PDB file of C-alpha atoms in Angstrom:
ATOM      1  CA  MET A   4      15.207  -5.475  27.399  1.00  0.00           C
ATOM      2  CA  ARG A   5      12.658  -7.701  25.671  1.00  0.00           C
ATOM      3  CA  SER A   6       9.086  -7.917  26.779  1.00  0.00           C
ATOM      4  CA  THR A   7       7.532 -11.241  27.775  1.00  0.00           C
ATOM      5  CA  ASN A   8       5.414 -11.198  24.585  1.00  0.00           C
ATOM      6  CA  ALA A   9       8.497 -10.911  22.385  1.00  0.00           C
ATOM      7  CA  ILE A  10       9.993 -13.984  24.039  1.00  0.00           C
ATOM      8  CA  ARG A  11       6.818 -16.011  23.542  1.00  0.00           C
ATOM      9  CA  GLN A  12       6.651 -15.082  19.858  1.00  0.00           C
ATOM     10  CA  GLN A  13      10.082 -16.449  18.998  1.00  0.00           C
ATOM     11  CA  PRO A  14       9.955 -19.439  16.679  1.00  0.00           C
ATOM     12  CA  PRO A  15      10.562 -22.878  18.219  1.00  0.00           C
ATOM     13  CA  THR A  16      14.144 -24.065  18.134  1.00  0.00           C
ATOM     14  CA  GLY A  17      13.716 -27.811  17.818  1.00  0.00           C
ATOM     15  CA  ARG A  18      16.469 -29.623  15.990  1.00  0.00           C
ATOM     16  CA  VAL A  19      18.365 -32.809  15.386  1.00  0.00           C
ATOM     17  CA  ASP A  20      21.479 -32.554  17.560  1.00  0.00           C
ATOM     18  CA  VAL A  21      24.466 -34.492  16.195  1.00  0.00           C
ATOM     19  CA  SER A  22      26.995 -33.200  18.768  1.00  0.00           C
ATOM     20  CA  ARG A  23      27.017 -36.522  20.661  1.00  0.00           C
ATOM     21  CA  PHE A  24      27.765 -38.614  17.565  1.00  0.00           C
ATOM     22  CA  PRO A  25      31.398 -39.791  17.286  1.00  0.00           C
ATOM     23  CA  ALA A  26      33.429 -37.349  15.184  1.00  0.00           C
ATOM     24  CA  SER A  27      34.937 -40.231  13.191  1.00  0.00           C
ATOM     25  CA  ARG A  28      31.448 -41.343  12.067  1.00  0.00           C
ATOM     26  CA  LEU A  29      29.908 -37.882  11.683  1.00  0.00           C
ATOM     27  CA  PRO A  30      30.410 -37.798   7.875  1.00  0.00           C
ATOM     28  CA  GLU A  31      28.214 -40.912   7.606  1.00  0.00           C
ATOM     29  CA  LEU A  32      25.485 -39.275   9.687  1.00  0.00           C
ATOM     30  CA  LEU A  33      25.626 -36.103   7.613  1.00  0.00           C
ATOM     31  CA  GLN A  34      25.508 -38.191   4.416  1.00  0.00           C
ATOM     32  CA  ALA A  35      22.401 -40.000   5.696  1.00  0.00           C
ATOM     33  CA  LEU A  36      20.670 -36.731   6.649  1.00  0.00           C
ATOM     34  CA  ALA A  37      21.467 -35.206   3.231  1.00  0.00           C
ATOM     35  CA  TYR A  38      20.001 -38.302   1.553  1.00  0.00           C
ATOM     36  CA  LEU A  39      16.847 -38.170   3.687  1.00  0.00           C
ATOM     37  CA  GLN A  40      16.326 -34.493   2.861  1.00  0.00           C
ATOM     38  CA  GLN A  41      15.783 -35.486  -0.781  1.00  0.00           C
ATOM     39  CA  SER A  42      12.373 -36.762   0.350  1.00  0.00           C
ATOM     40  CA  ALA A  43       9.449 -34.370   0.771  1.00  0.00           C
ATOM     41  CA  THR A  44       8.084 -36.684   3.471  1.00  0.00           C
ATOM     42  CA  MET A  45      11.320 -36.557   5.467  1.00  0.00           C
ATOM     43  CA  CYS A  46      11.555 -32.774   5.024  1.00  0.00           C
ATOM     44  CA  SER A  47       8.059 -32.551   6.503  1.00  0.00           C
ATOM     45  CA  VAL A  48       9.127 -34.722   9.464  1.00  0.00           C
ATOM     46  CA  LEU A  49      12.175 -32.501  10.044  1.00  0.00           C
ATOM     47  CA  ARG A  50      10.033 -29.331   9.832  1.00  0.00           C
ATOM     48  CA  ARG A  51       7.646 -30.835  12.374  1.00  0.00           C
ATOM     49  CA  LEU A  52      10.561 -31.608  14.685  1.00  0.00           C
ATOM     50  CA  HIS A  53      11.811 -28.036  14.358  1.00  0.00           C
ATOM     51  CA  ALA A  54       8.343 -26.628  15.059  1.00  0.00           C
ATOM     52  CA  SER A  55       7.991 -28.822  18.167  1.00  0.00           C
ATOM     53  CA  GLY A  56      10.853 -27.090  19.926  1.00  0.00           C
ATOM     54  CA  ASN A  57      12.224 -30.505  20.898  1.00  0.00           C
ATOM     55  CA  ILE A  58      15.855 -31.474  20.519  1.00  0.00           C
ATOM     56  CA  VAL A  59      16.468 -34.997  19.244  1.00  0.00           C
ATOM     57  CA  PHE A  60      19.946 -36.256  20.097  1.00  0.00           C
ATOM     58  CA  VAL A  61      21.413 -38.760  17.645  1.00  0.00           C
ATOM     59  CA  THR A  62      23.976 -41.047  19.260  1.00  0.00           C
ATOM     60  CA  TYR A  63      25.915 -44.033  17.973  1.00  0.00           C
ATOM     61  CA  HIS A  64      25.125 -47.593  19.039  1.00  0.00           C
ATOM     62  CA  PRO A  65      27.123 -50.599  17.807  1.00  0.00           C
ATOM     63  CA  ALA A  66      24.282 -53.139  17.854  1.00  0.00           C
ATOM     64  CA  HIS A  67      21.026 -51.457  16.836  1.00  0.00           C
ATOM     65  CA  THR A  68      19.054 -48.454  15.680  1.00  0.00           C
ATOM     66  CA  LYS A  69      16.144 -47.308  17.854  1.00  0.00           C
ATOM     67  CA  PHE A  70      14.211 -44.324  19.180  1.00  0.00           C
ATOM     68  CA  LEU A  71      14.261 -43.748  22.940  1.00  0.00           C
ATOM     69  CA  PHE A  72      11.486 -41.657  24.445  1.00  0.00           C
ATOM     70  CA  HIS A  73      11.921 -40.889  28.127  1.00  0.00           C
ATOM     71  CA  ASN A  74      10.284 -37.477  28.140  1.00  0.00           C
ATOM     72  CA  PRO A  75       9.897 -34.639  25.615  1.00  0.00           C
ATOM     73  CA  GLY A  76      13.136 -33.091  26.873  1.00  0.00           C
ATOM     74  CA  ASN A  77      15.145 -36.278  26.362  1.00  0.00           C
ATOM     75  CA  LEU A  78      14.490 -37.606  22.879  1.00  0.00           C
ATOM     76  CA  ARG A  79      17.263 -39.832  21.571  1.00  0.00           C
ATOM     77  CA  ILE A  80      17.901 -41.904  18.509  1.00  0.00           C
ATOM     78  CA  GLN A  81      20.600 -44.534  18.725  1.00  0.00           C
ATOM     79  CA  TRP A  82      21.852 -45.227  15.210  1.00  0.00           C
ATOM     80  CA  ASN A  83      24.490 -47.320  13.511  1.00  0.00           C
ATOM     81  CA  PRO A  84      25.453 -46.193   9.978  1.00  0.00           C
ATOM     82  CA  SER A  85      26.610 -49.747   9.196  1.00  0.00           C
ATOM     83  CA  LEU A  86      23.366 -51.605  10.015  1.00  0.00           C
ATOM     84  CA  GLY A  87      20.641 -51.930   7.404  1.00  0.00           C
ATOM     85  CA  LEU A  88      17.509 -54.026   7.647  1.00  0.00           C
ATOM     86  CA  GLN A  89      16.405 -56.957   5.547  1.00  0.00           C
ATOM     87  CA  ASP A  90      13.044 -58.698   5.662  1.00  0.00           C
ATOM     88  CA  VAL A  91      10.986 -60.857   3.317  1.00  0.00           C
ATOM     89  CA  THR A  92       9.947 -57.802   1.270  1.00  0.00           C
ATOM     90  CA  GLY A  93      13.452 -56.397   0.682  1.00  0.00           C
ATOM     91  CA  TYR A  94      15.868 -54.130   2.494  1.00  0.00           C
ATOM     92  CA  LEU A  95      16.197 -50.672   4.010  1.00  0.00           C
ATOM     93  CA  SER A  96      19.432 -48.725   4.149  1.00  0.00           C
ATOM     94  CA  PRO A  97      20.836 -47.503   7.459  1.00  0.00           C
ATOM     95  CA  ALA A  98      19.877 -43.983   6.335  1.00  0.00           C
ATOM     96  CA  MET A  99      16.235 -45.031   5.910  1.00  0.00           C
ATOM     97  CA  LEU A 100      16.298 -46.644   9.358  1.00  0.00           C
ATOM     98  CA  LEU A 101      17.413 -43.271  10.733  1.00  0.00           C
ATOM     99  CA  GLY A 102      14.477 -41.714   8.857  1.00  0.00           C
ATOM    100  CA  HIS A 103      12.120 -44.257  10.424  1.00  0.00           C
ATOM    101  CA  GLU A 104      13.331 -43.300  13.904  1.00  0.00           C
ATOM    102  CA  LEU A 105      13.003 -39.590  13.106  1.00  0.00           C
ATOM    103  CA  GLY A 106       9.401 -40.448  12.213  1.00  0.00           C
ATOM    104  CA  HIS A 107       8.894 -41.608  15.811  1.00  0.00           C
ATOM    105  CA  ALA A 108      10.553 -38.491  17.201  1.00  0.00           C
ATOM    106  CA  GLN A 109       8.088 -36.160  15.457  1.00  0.00           C
ATOM    107  CA  PHE A 110       5.104 -37.261  17.557  1.00  0.00           C
ATOM    108  CA  THR A 111       3.957 -35.149  20.475  1.00  0.00           C
ATOM    109  CA  PRO A 112       3.342 -36.782  23.864  1.00  0.00           C
ATOM    110  CA  GLY A 113      -0.401 -36.351  23.251  1.00  0.00           C
ATOM    111  CA  GLU A 114      -0.232 -38.106  19.887  1.00  0.00           C
ATOM    112  CA  ARG A 115       1.865 -40.899  21.393  1.00  0.00           C
ATOM    113  CA  CYS A 116      -0.645 -41.315  24.241  1.00  0.00           C
ATOM    114  CA  ALA A 117      -3.595 -41.386  21.822  1.00  0.00           C
ATOM    115  CA  MET A 118      -1.893 -44.085  19.746  1.00  0.00           C
ATOM    116  CA  LEU A 119      -1.366 -46.219  22.858  1.00  0.00           C
ATOM    117  CA  GLY A 120      -5.133 -46.190  23.369  1.00  0.00           C
ATOM    118  CA  CYS A 121      -5.914 -47.416  19.849  1.00  0.00           C
ATOM    119  CA  GLU A 122      -6.401 -51.014  18.827  1.00  0.00           C
ATOM    120  CA  ARG A 123      -3.215 -52.367  17.283  1.00  0.00           C
ATOM    121  CA  PRO A 124      -3.431 -53.204  13.580  1.00  0.00           C
ATOM    122  CA  GLN A 125      -3.142 -56.767  12.366  1.00  0.00           C
ATOM    123  CA  SER A 126       0.514 -57.931  12.377  1.00  0.00           C
ATOM    124  CA  PHE A 127       1.341 -55.381  15.130  1.00  0.00           C
ATOM    125  CA  GLN A 128      -0.710 -56.943  17.950  1.00  0.00           C
ATOM    126  CA  HIS A 129       2.315 -58.213  19.889  1.00  0.00           C
ATOM    127  CA  GLU A 130       4.095 -54.859  19.946  1.00  0.00           C
ATOM    128  CA  ALA A 131       3.546 -52.428  22.809  1.00  0.00           C
ATOM    129  CA  TYR A 132       3.780 -49.506  20.388  1.00  0.00           C
ATOM    130  CA  GLY A 133       2.151 -51.275  17.451  1.00  0.00           C
ATOM    131  CA  VAL A 134      -0.067 -48.371  16.369  1.00  0.00           C
ATOM    132  CA  GLU A 135       2.882 -45.983  16.376  1.00  0.00           C
ATOM    133  CA  GLU A 136       5.058 -48.466  14.439  1.00  0.00           C
ATOM    134  CA  ALA A 137       2.319 -49.015  11.861  1.00  0.00           C
ATOM    135  CA  CYS A 138       1.834 -45.260  11.535  1.00  0.00           C
ATOM    136  CA  VAL A 139       5.561 -44.563  11.033  1.00  0.00           C
ATOM    137  CA  ILE A 140       5.888 -47.348   8.462  1.00  0.00           C
ATOM    138  CA  ALA A 141       2.797 -46.214   6.519  1.00  0.00           C
ATOM    139  CA  THR A 142       3.189 -42.435   6.715  1.00  0.00           C
ATOM    140  CA  VAL A 143       6.964 -41.907   6.885  1.00  0.00           C
ATOM    141  CA  GLU A 144       8.984 -44.961   5.879  1.00  0.00           C
ATOM    142  CA  GLN A 145       7.036 -46.122   2.812  1.00  0.00           C
ATOM    143  CA  PRO A 146       6.425 -42.716   1.176  1.00  0.00           C
ATOM    144  CA  ALA A 147       9.974 -41.548   1.946  1.00  0.00           C
ATOM    145  CA  ALA A 148      11.394 -44.734   0.421  1.00  0.00           C
ATOM    146  CA  ARG A 149       9.366 -44.163  -2.763  1.00  0.00           C
ATOM    147  CA  GLU A 150      10.532 -40.531  -2.970  1.00  0.00           C
ATOM    148  CA  LEU A 151      14.172 -41.385  -2.296  1.00  0.00           C
ATOM    149  CA  ASN A 152      14.140 -44.196  -4.850  1.00  0.00           C
ATOM    150  CA  ALA A 153      12.612 -41.823  -7.430  1.00  0.00           C
ATOM    151  CA  ALA A 154      15.319 -39.226  -6.688  1.00  0.00           C
ATOM    152  CA  ARG A 155      18.021 -41.859  -7.234  1.00  0.00           C
ATOM    153  CA  ARG A 156      16.424 -43.098 -10.474  1.00  0.00           C
ATOM    154  CA  HIS A 157      16.221 -39.504 -11.681  1.00  0.00           C
ATOM    155  CA  VAL A 158      20.024 -39.215 -11.586  1.00  0.00           C
ATOM    156  CA  GLY A 159      20.632 -42.719 -12.970  1.00  0.00           C
ATOM    157  CA  LEU A 160      21.340 -44.510  -9.681  1.00  0.00           C
ATOM    158  CA  THR A 161      19.894 -47.794  -8.466  1.00  0.00           C
ATOM    159  CA  PRO A 162      17.179 -47.439  -5.807  1.00  0.00           C
ATOM    160  CA  LEU A 163      18.334 -48.388  -2.298  1.00  0.00           C
ATOM    161  CA  GLU A 164      15.065 -49.025  -0.492  1.00  0.00           C
ATOM    162  CA  THR A 165      13.258 -52.182  -1.617  1.00  0.00           C
ATOM    163  CA  ALA A 166      11.390 -53.231   1.535  1.00  0.00           C
ATOM    164  CA  ASN A 167       7.657 -52.593   1.634  1.00  0.00           C
ATOM    165  CA  ARG A 168       7.051 -53.617   5.219  1.00  0.00           C
ATOM    166  CA  SER A 169       3.616 -54.294   6.603  1.00  0.00           C
ATOM    167  CA  GLN A 170       4.921 -55.313  10.007  1.00  0.00           C
ATOM    168  CA  HIS A 171       7.845 -54.489  12.222  1.00  0.00           C
ATOM    169  CA  GLN A 172       9.188 -57.618  13.916  1.00  0.00           C
ATOM    170  CA  LEU A 173      10.225 -59.864  11.031  1.00  0.00           C
ATOM    171  CA  GLY A 174      13.223 -57.878   9.820  1.00  0.00           C
ATOM    172  CA  ARG A 175      16.823 -58.613  10.718  1.00  0.00           C
ATOM    173  CA  LEU A 176      19.683 -56.195  10.955  1.00  0.00           C
ATOM    174  CA  ILE A 177      22.416 -56.661   8.388  1.00  0.00           C
ATOM    175  CA  ASP A 178      25.974 -55.415   8.314  1.00  0.00           C
ATOM    176  CA  VAL A 179      26.599 -53.043   5.403  1.00  0.00           C
ATOM    177  CA  SER A 180      29.473 -50.859   4.277  1.00  0.00           C
ATOM    178  CA  GLY A 181      27.832 -47.503   4.979  1.00  0.00           C
ATOM    179  CA  PRO A 182      24.615 -45.524   5.354  1.00  0.00           C
ATOM    180  CA  LEU A 183      23.839 -45.645   1.603  1.00  0.00           C
ATOM    181  CA  VAL A 184      24.359 -49.159   0.297  1.00  0.00           C
ATOM    182  CA  SER A 185      23.456 -51.193  -2.744  1.00  0.00           C
ATOM    183  CA  PRO A 186      22.156 -54.784  -2.456  1.00  0.00           C
ATOM    184  CA  ALA A 187      25.554 -56.137  -3.538  1.00  0.00           C
ATOM    185  CA  HIS A 188      27.093 -54.986  -0.245  1.00  0.00           C
ATOM    186  CA  LEU A 189      24.722 -56.867   2.058  1.00  0.00           C
ATOM    187  CA  THR A 190      26.238 -59.358   4.499  1.00  0.00           C
ATOM    188  CA  ALA A 191      24.062 -60.970   7.152  1.00  0.00           C
ATOM    189  CA  VAL A 192      25.177 -60.527  10.750  1.00  0.00           C
ATOM    190  CA  ARG A 193      22.012 -61.585  12.550  1.00  0.00           C
TER     191      ARG A 193
END
């Protein structure tokens, strides 16, 4: 029988749980996660999630991609592998949108609470979670996009991520053919 100390010393078992994602779309989710893991920034986010002990459930949603935070025990990302994002600065693949939402999931309740108390940056003033959005865009989305684009260039592929967002609200979701798309496949749906 294990002692109480041995139980406390076990490493956290946080993870991204894909068991609730439709089996028919699971290959797209796994493709997106493999792509994201080519980024040192995204690997750091995933390590942080693992260290937190939290489980982040990824579920499918037909109309959007978003992070839902109800409590630390119920972290969910709703994701659609066929919805990218386009704004005035460029576009983000569905995979990168998943990475953005994973960026939200890494924060502890204390960090989230502290961000709510901060003054919202310019261009995020009308968003309830403006500080958190600005932080995810600046510290997860933008560096991960640079790293992923560099990885694609390294093997002779065209970069996917061209958006360099400085705000959150002005993008529109676009219908694409899969989680890793090229600009030629973009078709506006919104």
